[in-house]
Short mmCIF file of C-alpha atoms and ligand atoms in Angstrom, two decimals:
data_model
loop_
_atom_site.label_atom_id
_atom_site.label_comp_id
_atom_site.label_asym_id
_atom_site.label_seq_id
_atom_site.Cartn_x
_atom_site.Cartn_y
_atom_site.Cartn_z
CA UNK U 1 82.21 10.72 98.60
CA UNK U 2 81.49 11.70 102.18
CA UNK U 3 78.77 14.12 103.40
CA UNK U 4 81.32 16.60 104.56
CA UNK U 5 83.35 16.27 101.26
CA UNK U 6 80.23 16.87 99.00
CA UNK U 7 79.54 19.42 101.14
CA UNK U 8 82.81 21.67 101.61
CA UNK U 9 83.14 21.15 97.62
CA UNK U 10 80.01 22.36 96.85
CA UNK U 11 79.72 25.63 99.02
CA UNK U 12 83.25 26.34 97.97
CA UNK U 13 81.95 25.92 94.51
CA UNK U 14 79.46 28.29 95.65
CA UNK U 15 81.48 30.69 96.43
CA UNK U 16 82.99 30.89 92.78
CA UNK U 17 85.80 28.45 93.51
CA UNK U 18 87.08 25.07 93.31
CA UNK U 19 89.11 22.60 95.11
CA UNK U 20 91.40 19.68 94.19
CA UNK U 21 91.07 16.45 96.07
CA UNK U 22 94.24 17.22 98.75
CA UNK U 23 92.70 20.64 99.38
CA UNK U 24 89.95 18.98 100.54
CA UNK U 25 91.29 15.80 102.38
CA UNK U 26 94.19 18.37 104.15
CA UNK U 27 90.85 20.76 105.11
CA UNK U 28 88.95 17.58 106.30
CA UNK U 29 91.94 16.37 108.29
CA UNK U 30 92.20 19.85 109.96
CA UNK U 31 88.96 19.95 111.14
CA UNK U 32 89.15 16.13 112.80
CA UNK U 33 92.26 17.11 114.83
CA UNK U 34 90.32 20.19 115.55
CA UNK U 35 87.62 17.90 116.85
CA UNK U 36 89.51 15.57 119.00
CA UNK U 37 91.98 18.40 120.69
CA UNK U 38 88.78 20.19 121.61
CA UNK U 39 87.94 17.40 123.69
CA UNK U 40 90.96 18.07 126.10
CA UNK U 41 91.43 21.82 125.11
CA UNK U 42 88.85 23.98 124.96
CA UNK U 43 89.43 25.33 121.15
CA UNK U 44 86.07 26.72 119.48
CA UNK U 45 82.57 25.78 120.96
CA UNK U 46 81.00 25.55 117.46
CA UNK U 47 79.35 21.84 117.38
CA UNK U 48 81.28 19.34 114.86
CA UNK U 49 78.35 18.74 112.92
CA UNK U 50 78.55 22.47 111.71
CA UNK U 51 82.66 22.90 111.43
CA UNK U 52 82.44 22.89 107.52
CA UNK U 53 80.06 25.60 107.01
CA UNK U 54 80.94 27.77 110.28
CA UNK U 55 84.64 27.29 110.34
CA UNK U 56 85.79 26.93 107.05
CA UNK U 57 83.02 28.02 104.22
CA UNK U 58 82.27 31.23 106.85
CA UNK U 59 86.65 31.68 106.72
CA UNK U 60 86.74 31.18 102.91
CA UNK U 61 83.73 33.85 102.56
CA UNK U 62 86.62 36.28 102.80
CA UNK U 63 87.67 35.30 99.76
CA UNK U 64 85.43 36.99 97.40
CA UNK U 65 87.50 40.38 99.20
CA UNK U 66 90.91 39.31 98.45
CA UNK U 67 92.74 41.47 95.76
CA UNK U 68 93.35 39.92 92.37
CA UNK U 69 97.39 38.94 93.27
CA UNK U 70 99.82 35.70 93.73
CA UNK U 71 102.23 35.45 97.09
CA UNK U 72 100.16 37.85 98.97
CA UNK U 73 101.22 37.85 102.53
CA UNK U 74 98.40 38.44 104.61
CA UNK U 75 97.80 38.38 108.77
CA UNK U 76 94.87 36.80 110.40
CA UNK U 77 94.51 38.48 113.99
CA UNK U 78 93.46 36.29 116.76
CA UNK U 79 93.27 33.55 115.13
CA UNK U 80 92.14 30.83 117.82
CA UNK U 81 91.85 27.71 116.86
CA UNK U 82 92.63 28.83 112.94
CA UNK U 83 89.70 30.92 111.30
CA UNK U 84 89.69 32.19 108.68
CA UNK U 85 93.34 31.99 108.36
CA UNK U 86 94.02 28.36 108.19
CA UNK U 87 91.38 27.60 105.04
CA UNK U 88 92.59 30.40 103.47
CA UNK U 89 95.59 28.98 103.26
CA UNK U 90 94.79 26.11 101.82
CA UNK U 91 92.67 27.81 99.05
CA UNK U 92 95.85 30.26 98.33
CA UNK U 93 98.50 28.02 98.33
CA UNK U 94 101.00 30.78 96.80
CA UNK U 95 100.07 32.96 100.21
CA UNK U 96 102.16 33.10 102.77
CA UNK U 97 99.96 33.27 105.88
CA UNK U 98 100.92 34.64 109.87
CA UNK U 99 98.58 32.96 111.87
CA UNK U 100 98.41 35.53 115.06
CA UNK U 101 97.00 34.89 118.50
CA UNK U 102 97.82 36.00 122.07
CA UNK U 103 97.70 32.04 123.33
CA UNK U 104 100.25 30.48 122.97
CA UNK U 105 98.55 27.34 122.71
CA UNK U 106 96.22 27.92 120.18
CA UNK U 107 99.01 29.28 117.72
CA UNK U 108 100.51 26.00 118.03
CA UNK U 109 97.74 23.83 117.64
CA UNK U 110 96.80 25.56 114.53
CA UNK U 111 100.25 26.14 112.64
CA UNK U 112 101.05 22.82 113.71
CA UNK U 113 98.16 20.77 112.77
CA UNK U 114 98.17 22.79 109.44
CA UNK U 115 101.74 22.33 108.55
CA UNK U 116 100.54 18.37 109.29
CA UNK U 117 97.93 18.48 106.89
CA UNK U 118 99.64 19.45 104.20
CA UNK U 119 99.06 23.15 104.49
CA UNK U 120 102.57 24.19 104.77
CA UNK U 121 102.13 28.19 104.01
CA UNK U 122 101.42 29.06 107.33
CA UNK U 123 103.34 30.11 110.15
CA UNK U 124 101.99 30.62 113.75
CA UNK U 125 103.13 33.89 115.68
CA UNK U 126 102.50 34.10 119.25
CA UNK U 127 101.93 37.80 120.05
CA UNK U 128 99.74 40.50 121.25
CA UNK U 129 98.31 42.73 118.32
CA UNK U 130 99.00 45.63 120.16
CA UNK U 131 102.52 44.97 120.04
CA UNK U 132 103.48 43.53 116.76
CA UNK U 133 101.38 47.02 115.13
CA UNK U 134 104.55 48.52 117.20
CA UNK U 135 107.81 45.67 115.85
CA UNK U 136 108.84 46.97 112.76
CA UNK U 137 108.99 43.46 111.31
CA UNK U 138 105.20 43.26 111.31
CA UNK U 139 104.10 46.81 110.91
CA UNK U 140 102.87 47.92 107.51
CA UNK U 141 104.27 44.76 105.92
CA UNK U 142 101.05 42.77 105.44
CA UNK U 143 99.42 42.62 101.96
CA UNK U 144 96.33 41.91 103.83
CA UNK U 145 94.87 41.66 107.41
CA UNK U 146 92.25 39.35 108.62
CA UNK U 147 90.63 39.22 111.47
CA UNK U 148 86.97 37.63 112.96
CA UNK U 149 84.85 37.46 116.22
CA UNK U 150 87.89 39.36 117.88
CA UNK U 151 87.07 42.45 118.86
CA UNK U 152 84.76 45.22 118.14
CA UNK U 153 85.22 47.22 114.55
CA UNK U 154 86.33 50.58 116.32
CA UNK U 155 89.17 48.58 118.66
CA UNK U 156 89.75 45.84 116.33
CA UNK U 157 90.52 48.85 112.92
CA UNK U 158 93.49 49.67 115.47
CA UNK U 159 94.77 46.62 116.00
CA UNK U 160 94.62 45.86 112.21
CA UNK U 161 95.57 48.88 110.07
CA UNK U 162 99.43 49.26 111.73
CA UNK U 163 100.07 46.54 110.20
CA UNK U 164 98.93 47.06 106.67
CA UNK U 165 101.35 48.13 104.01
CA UNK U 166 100.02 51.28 102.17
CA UNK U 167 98.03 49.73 99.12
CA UNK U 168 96.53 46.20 100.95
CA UNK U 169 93.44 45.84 103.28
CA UNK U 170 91.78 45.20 105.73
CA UNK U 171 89.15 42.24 105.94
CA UNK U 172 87.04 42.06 109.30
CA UNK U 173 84.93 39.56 109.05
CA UNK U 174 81.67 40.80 110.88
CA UNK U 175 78.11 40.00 111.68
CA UNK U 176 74.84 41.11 111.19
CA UNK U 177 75.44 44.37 113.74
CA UNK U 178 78.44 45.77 111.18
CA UNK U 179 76.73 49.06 110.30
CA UNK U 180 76.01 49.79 113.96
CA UNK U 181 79.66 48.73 115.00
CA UNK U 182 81.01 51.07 111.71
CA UNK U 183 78.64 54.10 112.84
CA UNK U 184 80.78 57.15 114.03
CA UNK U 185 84.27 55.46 113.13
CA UNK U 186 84.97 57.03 109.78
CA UNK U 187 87.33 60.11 111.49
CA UNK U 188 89.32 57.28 113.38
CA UNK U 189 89.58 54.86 110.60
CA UNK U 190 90.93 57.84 108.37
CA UNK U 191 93.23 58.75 110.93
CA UNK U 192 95.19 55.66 110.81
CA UNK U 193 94.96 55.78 107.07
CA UNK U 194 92.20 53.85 105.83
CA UNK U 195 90.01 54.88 102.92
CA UNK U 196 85.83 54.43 103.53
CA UNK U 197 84.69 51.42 105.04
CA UNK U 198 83.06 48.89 102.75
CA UNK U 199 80.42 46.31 103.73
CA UNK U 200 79.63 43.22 101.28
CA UNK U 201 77.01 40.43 102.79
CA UNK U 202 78.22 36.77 101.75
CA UNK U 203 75.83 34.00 102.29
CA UNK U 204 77.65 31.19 103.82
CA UNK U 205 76.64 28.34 101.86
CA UNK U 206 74.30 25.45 103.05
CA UNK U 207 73.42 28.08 105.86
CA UNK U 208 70.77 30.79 106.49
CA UNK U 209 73.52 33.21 107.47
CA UNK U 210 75.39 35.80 106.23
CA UNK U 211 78.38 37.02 106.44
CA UNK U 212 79.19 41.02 106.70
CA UNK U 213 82.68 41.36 105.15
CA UNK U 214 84.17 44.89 106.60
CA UNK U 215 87.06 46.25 103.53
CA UNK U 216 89.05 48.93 104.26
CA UNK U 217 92.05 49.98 102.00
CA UNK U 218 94.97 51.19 103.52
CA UNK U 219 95.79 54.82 101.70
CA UNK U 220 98.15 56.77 103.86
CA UNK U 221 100.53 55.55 106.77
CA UNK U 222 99.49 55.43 110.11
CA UNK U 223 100.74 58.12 112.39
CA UNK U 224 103.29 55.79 114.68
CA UNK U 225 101.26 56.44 118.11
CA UNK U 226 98.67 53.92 116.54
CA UNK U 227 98.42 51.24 118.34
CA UNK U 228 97.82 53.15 121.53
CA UNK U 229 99.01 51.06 123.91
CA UNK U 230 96.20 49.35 126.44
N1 SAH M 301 89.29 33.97 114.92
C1 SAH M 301 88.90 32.76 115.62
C2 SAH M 301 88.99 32.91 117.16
C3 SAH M 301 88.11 33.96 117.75
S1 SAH M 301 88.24 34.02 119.53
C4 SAH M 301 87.52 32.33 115.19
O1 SAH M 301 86.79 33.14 114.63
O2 SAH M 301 87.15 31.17 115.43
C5 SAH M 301 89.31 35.43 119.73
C6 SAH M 301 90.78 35.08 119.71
O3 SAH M 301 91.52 36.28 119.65
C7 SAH M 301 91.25 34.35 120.95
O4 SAH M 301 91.94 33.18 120.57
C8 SAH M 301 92.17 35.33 121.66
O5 SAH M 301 93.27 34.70 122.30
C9 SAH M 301 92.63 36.21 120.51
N2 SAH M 301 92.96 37.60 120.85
C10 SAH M 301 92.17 38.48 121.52
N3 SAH M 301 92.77 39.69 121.61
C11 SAH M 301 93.96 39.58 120.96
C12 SAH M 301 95.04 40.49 120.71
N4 SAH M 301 94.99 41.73 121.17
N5 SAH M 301 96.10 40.05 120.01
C13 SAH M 301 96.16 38.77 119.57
N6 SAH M 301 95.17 37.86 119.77
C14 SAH M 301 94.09 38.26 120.46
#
């Protein structure tokens, strides 16, 4: 076994879950044509070395917020070059996952290079957030919304509760400034229909870091001038 493979099965293991051998060689093949597109397109600056424990065990700490269901359908907002959507869904192969991102480019590296890894459950969308919250295809249809180092929590809750069906959440997947990006939100966040704001710290494994995992449940439509329009 390789050094990467003992290591993305082990901090997935860590994280109360376990992978078969594809999972692993389909995540492992993801993150090598990550590597070698990044050389001619600039993709994610995180060094190779650390692309298992920052890109996908950091993705797959959103896990431990998911809610308990099968064929949830869930959005990952600005998306880049795949994080967290793309390892979560290789971990929830009965998902169906919307892989969101106002590049064109990077929405088609990523659903691309997925569906040629074997992760065939997601689909890349190439549109602004503040329009699909307006398309009633996408708006309140999403079981769950997903969403890291995109935004700030107060403009980034906009972006992602539109799109919410009444009865899923919201995962932002924050850092170690989350309290002082939630403070003096709760009025807007209940506007558009969100219940309280819910912080759990994740370690990511094989790392001194931890992740701030922002929940908000969606409770009450939101009114239909949400997204204001920037
Ligand atoms: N989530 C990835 C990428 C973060 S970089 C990761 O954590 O590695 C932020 C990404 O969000 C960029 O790819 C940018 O194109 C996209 N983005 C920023 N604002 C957006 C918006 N309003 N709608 C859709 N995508 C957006």
């Amino acid at each position: 076994m390789t050094n990467e493979e003992k290591q993305l099965l082990t901090g997935v293991r860590e994280l109360g879950y376990e992978l078969s051998p594809t999972q692993v060689a389909s995540l492992l093949s993801y993150l090598e044509h990550l590597d070698i597109t990044n050389r001619s397109f600039n993709l994610t600056r995180i060094p190779r070395e650390d692309y298992v424990s920052l890109h996908v065990l950091d993705s797959l700490t959103a896990l431990t917020c998911l809610p308990d269901s099968d064929h949830l359908s869930l959005l990952d907002i600005g998306t880049g070059a795949g994080f967290p959507g793309v390892p979560l869904a290789a971990l929830l192969p009965s998902a169906k996952i919307t892989l969101l991102d106002s590049t064109a480019k990077k929405v088609r590296f990523a659903a691309d290079t997925a569906n040629s890894c074997g992760i065939t459950n997601c689909v890349g969308l190439h549109a602004r957030a503040e329009a699909l919250g307006h398309d009633p295809k996408h708006r309140e249809r999403y079981d769950v919304v997903t969403s890291r180092a995109v935004a700030a929590f107060s403009t980034l809750i906009e972006l992602m509760l539109p799109l919410v069906r009444v009865g899923g959440r919201v995962i932002a997947l924050k850092g170690a400034r989350a309290d002082e990006e939630l403070s003096g939100t709760e009025s807007l966040v209940s506007e558009l229909g969100g219940g309280p704001a819910e912080t759990r710290i994740v370690a990511i494994p094989g790392t001194d870091i931890h992740r701030q995992l922002v929940v908000v449940e969606k409770l009450r439509k939101t009114p239909g001038k949400y997204p204001r329009r920037k």
